[in-house]
XYZ file of C-alpha atoms in Angstrom:
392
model
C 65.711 72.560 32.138
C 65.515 70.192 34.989
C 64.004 72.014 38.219
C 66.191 71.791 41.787
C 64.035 72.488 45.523
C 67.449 73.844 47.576
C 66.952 73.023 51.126
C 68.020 77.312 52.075
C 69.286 76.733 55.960
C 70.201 80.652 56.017
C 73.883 78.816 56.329
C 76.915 79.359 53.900
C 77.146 75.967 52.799
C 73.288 76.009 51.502
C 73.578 79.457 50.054
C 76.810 78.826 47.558
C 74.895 75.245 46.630
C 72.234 77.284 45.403
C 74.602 79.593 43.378
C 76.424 76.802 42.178
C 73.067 74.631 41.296
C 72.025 77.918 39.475
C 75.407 78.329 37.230
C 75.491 75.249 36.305
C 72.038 75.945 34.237
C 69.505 74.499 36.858
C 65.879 76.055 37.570
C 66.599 76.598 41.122
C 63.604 77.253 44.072
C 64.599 77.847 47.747
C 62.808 76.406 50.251
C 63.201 76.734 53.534
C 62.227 74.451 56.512
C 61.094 75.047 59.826
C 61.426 72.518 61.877
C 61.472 73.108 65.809
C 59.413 75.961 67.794
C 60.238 75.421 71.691
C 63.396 77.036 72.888
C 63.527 74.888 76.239
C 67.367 74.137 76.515
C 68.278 76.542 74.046
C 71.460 78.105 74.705
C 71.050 82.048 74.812
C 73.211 83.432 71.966
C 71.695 80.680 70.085
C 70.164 82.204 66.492
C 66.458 81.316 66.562
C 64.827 79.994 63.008
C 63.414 82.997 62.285
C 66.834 84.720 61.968
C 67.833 81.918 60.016
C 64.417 82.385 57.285
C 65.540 85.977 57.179
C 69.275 85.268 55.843
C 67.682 82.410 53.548
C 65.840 85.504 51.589
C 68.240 87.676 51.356
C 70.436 84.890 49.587
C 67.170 84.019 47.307
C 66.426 87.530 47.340
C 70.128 87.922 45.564
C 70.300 84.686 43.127
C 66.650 85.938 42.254
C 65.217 82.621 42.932
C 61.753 81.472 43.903
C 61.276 81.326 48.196
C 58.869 79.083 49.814
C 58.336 78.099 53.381
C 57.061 75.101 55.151
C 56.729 73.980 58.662
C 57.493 70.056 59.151
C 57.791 70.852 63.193
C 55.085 68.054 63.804
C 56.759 65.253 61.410
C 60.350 66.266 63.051
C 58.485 66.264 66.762
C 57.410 62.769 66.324
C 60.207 61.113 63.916
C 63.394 62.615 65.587
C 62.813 64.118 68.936
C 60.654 61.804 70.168
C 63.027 59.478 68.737
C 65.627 60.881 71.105
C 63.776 61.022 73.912
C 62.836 57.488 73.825
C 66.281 55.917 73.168
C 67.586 58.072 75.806
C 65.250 57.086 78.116
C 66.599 53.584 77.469
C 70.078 54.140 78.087
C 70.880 54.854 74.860
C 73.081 57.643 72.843
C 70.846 58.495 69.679
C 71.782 60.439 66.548
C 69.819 63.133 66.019
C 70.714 64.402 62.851
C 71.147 60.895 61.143
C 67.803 60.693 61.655
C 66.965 64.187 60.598
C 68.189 63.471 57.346
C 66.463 60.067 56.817
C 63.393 61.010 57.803
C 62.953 64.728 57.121
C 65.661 66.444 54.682
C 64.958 63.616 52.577
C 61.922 61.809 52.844
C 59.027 64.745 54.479
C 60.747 67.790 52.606
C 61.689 65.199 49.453
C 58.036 64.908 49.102
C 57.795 68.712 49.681
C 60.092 69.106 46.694
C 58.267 66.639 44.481
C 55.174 68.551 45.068
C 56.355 71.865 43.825
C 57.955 69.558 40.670
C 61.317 69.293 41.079
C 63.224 66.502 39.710
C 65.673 66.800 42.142
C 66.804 68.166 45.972
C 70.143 69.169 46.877
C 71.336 70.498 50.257
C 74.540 71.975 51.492
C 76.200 68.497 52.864
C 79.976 68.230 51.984
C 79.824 64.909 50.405
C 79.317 63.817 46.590
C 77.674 61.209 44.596
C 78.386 59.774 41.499
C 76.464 57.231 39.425
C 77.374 53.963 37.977
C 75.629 50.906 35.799
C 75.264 47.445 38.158
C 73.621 44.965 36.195
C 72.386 47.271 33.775
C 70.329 49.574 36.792
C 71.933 53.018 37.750
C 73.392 52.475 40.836
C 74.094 55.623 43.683
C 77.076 55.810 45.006
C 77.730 58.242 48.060
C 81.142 59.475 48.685
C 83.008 61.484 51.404
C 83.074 64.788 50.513
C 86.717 66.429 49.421
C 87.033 68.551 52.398
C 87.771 65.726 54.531
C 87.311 68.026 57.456
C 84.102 68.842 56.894
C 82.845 65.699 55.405
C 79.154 64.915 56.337
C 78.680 61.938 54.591
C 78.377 60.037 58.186
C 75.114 61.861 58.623
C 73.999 60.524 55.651
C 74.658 56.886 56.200
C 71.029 55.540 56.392
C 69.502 56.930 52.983
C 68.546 54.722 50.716
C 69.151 54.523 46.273
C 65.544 55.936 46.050
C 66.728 58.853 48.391
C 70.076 59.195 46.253
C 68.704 59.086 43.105
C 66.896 62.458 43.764
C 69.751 64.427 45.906
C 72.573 66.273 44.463
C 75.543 67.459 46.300
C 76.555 71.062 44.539
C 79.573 71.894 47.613
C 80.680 67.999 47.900
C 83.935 68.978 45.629
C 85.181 72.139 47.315
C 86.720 72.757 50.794
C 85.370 75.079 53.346
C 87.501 78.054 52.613
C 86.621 77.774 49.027
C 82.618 77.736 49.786
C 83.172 80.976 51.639
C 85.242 82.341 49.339
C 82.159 81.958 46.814
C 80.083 83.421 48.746
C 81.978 86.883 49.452
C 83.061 86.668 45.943
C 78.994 86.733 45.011
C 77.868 88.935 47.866
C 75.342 86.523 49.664
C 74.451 87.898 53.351
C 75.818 84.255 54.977
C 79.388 84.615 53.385
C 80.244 85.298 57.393
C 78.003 83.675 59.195
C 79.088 81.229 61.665
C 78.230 77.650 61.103
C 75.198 76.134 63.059
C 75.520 73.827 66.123
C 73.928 71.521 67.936
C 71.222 69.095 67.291
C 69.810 69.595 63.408
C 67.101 72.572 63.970
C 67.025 72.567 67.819
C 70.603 74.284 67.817
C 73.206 73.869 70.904
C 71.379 72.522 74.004
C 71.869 72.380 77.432
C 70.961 68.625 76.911
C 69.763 67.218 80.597
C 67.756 70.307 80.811
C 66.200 70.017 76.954
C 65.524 66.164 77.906
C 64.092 66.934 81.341
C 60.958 67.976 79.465
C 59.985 64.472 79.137
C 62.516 62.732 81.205
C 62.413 63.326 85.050
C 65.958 64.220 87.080
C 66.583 61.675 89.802
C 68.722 61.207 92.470
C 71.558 58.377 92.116
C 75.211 56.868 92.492
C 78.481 57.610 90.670
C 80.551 54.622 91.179
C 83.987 54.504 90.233
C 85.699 51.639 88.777
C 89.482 50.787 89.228
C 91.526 50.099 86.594
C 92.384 46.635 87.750
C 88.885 45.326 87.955
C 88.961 41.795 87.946
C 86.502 41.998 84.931
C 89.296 43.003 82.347
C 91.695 40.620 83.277
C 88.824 37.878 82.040
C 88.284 39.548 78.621
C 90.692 38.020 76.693
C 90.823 36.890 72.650
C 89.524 33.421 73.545
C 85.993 35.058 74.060
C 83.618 33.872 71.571
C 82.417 36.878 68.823
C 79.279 38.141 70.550
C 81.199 38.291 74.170
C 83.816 40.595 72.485
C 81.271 42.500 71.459
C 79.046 42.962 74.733
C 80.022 45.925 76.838
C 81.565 45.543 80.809
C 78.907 44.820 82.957
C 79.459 46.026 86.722
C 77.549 45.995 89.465
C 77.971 48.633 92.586
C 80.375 46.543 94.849
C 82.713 46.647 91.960
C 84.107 49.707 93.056
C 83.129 52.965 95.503
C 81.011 55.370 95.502
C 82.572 58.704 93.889
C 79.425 60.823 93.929
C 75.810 61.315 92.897
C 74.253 62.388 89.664
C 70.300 63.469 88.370
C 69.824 60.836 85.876
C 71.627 57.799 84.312
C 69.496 58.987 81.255
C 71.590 62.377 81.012
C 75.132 60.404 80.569
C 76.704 58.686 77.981
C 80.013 56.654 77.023
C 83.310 58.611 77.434
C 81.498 61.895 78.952
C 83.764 63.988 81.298
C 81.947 67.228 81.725
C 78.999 67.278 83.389
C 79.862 64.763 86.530
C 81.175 67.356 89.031
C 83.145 65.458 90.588
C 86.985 66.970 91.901
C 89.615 65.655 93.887
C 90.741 62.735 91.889
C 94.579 62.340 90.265
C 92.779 62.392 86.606
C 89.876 63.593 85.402
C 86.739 61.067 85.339
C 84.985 59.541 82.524
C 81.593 57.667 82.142
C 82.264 53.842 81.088
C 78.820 52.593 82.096
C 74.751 53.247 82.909
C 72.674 51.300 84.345
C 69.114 53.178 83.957
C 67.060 50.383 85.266
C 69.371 50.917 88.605
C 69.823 54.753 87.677
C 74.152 54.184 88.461
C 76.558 55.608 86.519
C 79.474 53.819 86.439
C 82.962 55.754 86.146
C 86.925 55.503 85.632
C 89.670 57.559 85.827
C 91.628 58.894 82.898
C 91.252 58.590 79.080
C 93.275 55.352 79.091
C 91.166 53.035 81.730
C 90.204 50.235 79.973
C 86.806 50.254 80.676
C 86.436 52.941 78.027
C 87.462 50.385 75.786
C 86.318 47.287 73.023
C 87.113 45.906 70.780
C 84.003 44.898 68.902
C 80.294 45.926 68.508
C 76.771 44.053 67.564
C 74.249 45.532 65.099
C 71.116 43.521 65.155
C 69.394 42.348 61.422
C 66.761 44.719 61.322
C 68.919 48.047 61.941
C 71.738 46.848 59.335
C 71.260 49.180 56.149
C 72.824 48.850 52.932
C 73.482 52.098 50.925
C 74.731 49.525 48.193
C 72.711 46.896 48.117
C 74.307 44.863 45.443
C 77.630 44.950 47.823
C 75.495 43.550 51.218
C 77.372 40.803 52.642
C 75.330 37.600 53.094
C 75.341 35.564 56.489
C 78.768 33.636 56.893
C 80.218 36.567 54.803
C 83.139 38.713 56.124
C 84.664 42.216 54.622
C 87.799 44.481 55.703
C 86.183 48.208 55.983
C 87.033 51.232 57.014
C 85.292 52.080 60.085
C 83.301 54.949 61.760
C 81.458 54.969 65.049
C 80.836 58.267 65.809
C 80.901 61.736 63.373
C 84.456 63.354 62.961
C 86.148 60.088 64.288
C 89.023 59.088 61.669
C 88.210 56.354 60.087
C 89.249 52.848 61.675
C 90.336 49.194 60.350
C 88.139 46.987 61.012
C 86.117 43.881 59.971
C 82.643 43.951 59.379
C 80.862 39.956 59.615
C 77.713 38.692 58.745
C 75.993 36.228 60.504
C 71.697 34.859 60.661
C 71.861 37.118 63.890
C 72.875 40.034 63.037
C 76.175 41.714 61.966
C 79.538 42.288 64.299
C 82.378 44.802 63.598
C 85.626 43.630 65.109
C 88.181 46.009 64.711
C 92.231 45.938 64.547
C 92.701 48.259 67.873
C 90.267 48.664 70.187
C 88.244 51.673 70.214
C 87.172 54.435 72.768
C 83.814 55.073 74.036
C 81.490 52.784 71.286
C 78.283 53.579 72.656
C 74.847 52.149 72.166
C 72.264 54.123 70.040
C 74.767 55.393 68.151
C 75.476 54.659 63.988
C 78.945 52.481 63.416
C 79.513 53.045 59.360
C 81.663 51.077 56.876
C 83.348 52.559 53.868
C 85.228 51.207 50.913
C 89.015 52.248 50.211
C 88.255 54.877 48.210
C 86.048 56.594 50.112
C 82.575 55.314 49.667
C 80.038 54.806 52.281
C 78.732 51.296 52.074
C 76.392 50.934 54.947
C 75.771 51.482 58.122
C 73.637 50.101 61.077
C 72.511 51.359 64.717
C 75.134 49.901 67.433
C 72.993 47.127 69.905
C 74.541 48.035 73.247
């Protein structure tokens, strides 16, 4: 009987993966992770871990399967939060739980799981893998899951075969609704629970005040931009590939000042809450910051075209192949389906390799592509190719 470690959240989704796992003739174990301790910038309301270790028995407690606890705090402190606070601190717009899942769910608990001899992991994400032969070598393929409003595979676009080869999917098949369904049906304490939010194991954050514990608030402009700014009129289709794909730069006396603001480092592309700023005909949205010149650069409505581009830069060492044998080779191009940010539908677009790197032009410009963040590529039928970390 082949042995599955469950990663047990204390969430629905995790619980009726381990009751699936377990009909289908597995030898299941729980374990469950802990993974943050400091509640600065914690929402109040928000369920601390140990709430979440207590529902996680209960459900083990009622499949009668093994629990076990560990603490990865330290591993998540320095490969994910740190993470954040360093890419935010250079403008950037990170993905936290990309990373969590790279670097923790599957790699530090993987190892975790190996340890107390499983064979394989599995975790509550709605997507689904299937295997196939490629030159004789079982190949992973990862897959969006059937719920297509509650597919997760975007979090999971940077694991590798190695990673795939050991994770199952038990919930990747079935729709929300259905998973809870299950788990009233069965009688496990999470059939109710509300889902988790937030950043993977921090939970919902007042973010400038959760980032303030490493990155200090400081006085500076809010400029707003006009519509008309000279600047757009000159970014025309004649523009070589890597100009498309640059963002607008602007300097202050490009437009007026609207306000002030604590911290470049606290804003990103296409925000509106947060800037405080009345008294204008539409609301305002960031579509620039500077952090060297701590300026946030702004424009008004959802349609100003500085919110706006039509294609994006992913440099050669943060490209990442989930399939391997399908990686495009420099002076290669490929029609994909497109994703820049997590619950975006998907977008037409071109992905093209070059020696420097690889640039996604797409059909229709898009809204708000923002540096730090992961721009994926999937086949027609679903599958998640690869994916890479957008430049700027």
């Amino acid at each position: 009987m082949k042995k599955v470690v469950i990663g047990l959240s204390g969430g629905v989704d995790s619980s009726v993966a381990a009751y699936l796992l377990q009909r289908q003739g597995y030898d299941v174990t729980a374990l469950f992770m802990r993974n943050w301790h400091d509640t600065t910038g914690t929402l109040a309301g928000d369920c601390p871990w140990n709430d979440d270790r207590m529902f996680a028995e209960l459900v083990a407690k009622k499949l009668k399967i093994p629990f076990h606890f560990i603490d990865l705090s330290e591993e998540y402190r320095k490969r994910v939060v740190d993470y954040m606070f360093s890419e935010y601190e250079k403008g950037r717009t990170p993905n936290p739980d990309v990373l969590c899942n790279r670097e923790i769910k599957f790699d530090a608990f993987l190892k975790a799981a190996l340890d107390l001899g499983a064979d394989y992991v599995a975790t509550g994400h709605y997507c689904r893998k299937e295997t196939l032969q490629v030159h004789g070598r079982e190949t992973y393929r990862l897959l969006a899951g059937s719920d297509r409003n509650k597919d997760q595979s975007y979090f999971l676009c940077q694991l590798s075969q190695q990673q795939l080869s050991k994770a199952l999917f038990p919930i990747g098949e079935l729709t929300k609704p259905e998973v809870r369904k299950i788990a009233m049906e069965q009688g496990l304490a999470t059939a109710e629970r509300k889902d988790s939010q937030g950043i993977c194991f921090v939970g919902k954050v007042d973010l400038p005040v959760f980032l303030q514990q490493k990155l200090a608030a400081k006085k500076g402009e809010v400029i707003e931009i006009d519509p008309d700014w000279e600047g757009y009129r000159r970014s025309g289709a004649n523009r070589s590939l890597a100009e498309q794909a640059q963002p607008f730069r602007y300097r202050k006396t490009d437009g007026r000042k609207a306000g002030e603001h604590n911290g470049a480092h606290f804003y990103t592309i296409g925000q509106r809450k947060g800037l405080n700023i009345g008294g204008k005909p539409q609301p305002l949205f960031v579509i620039a910051t500077d952090v060297e010149e701590n300026v946030i650069y702004v424009g008004q409505g959802d349609r100003h075209p500085g919110l706006y581009r039509q294609a994006l830069y992913i440099k050669p060492e943060e490209i990442h192949w989930i399939r391997p044998d399908l990686a495009l080779s420099p002076g290669e191009m490929q029609k994909y389906k497109i994703r820049i940010r997590y619950r975006q539908p998907l977008q037409e677009g071109t992905l093209i390799s070059t020696e420097t790197g690889a640039y996604i032009v797409f059909d229709e410009p898009q809204r708000g592509i923002t540096a730090g963040q992961f721009a994926t590529w999937y086949g027609p039928d679903g599958e998640l190719i690869g994916s890479g970390v957008i430049n700027e």
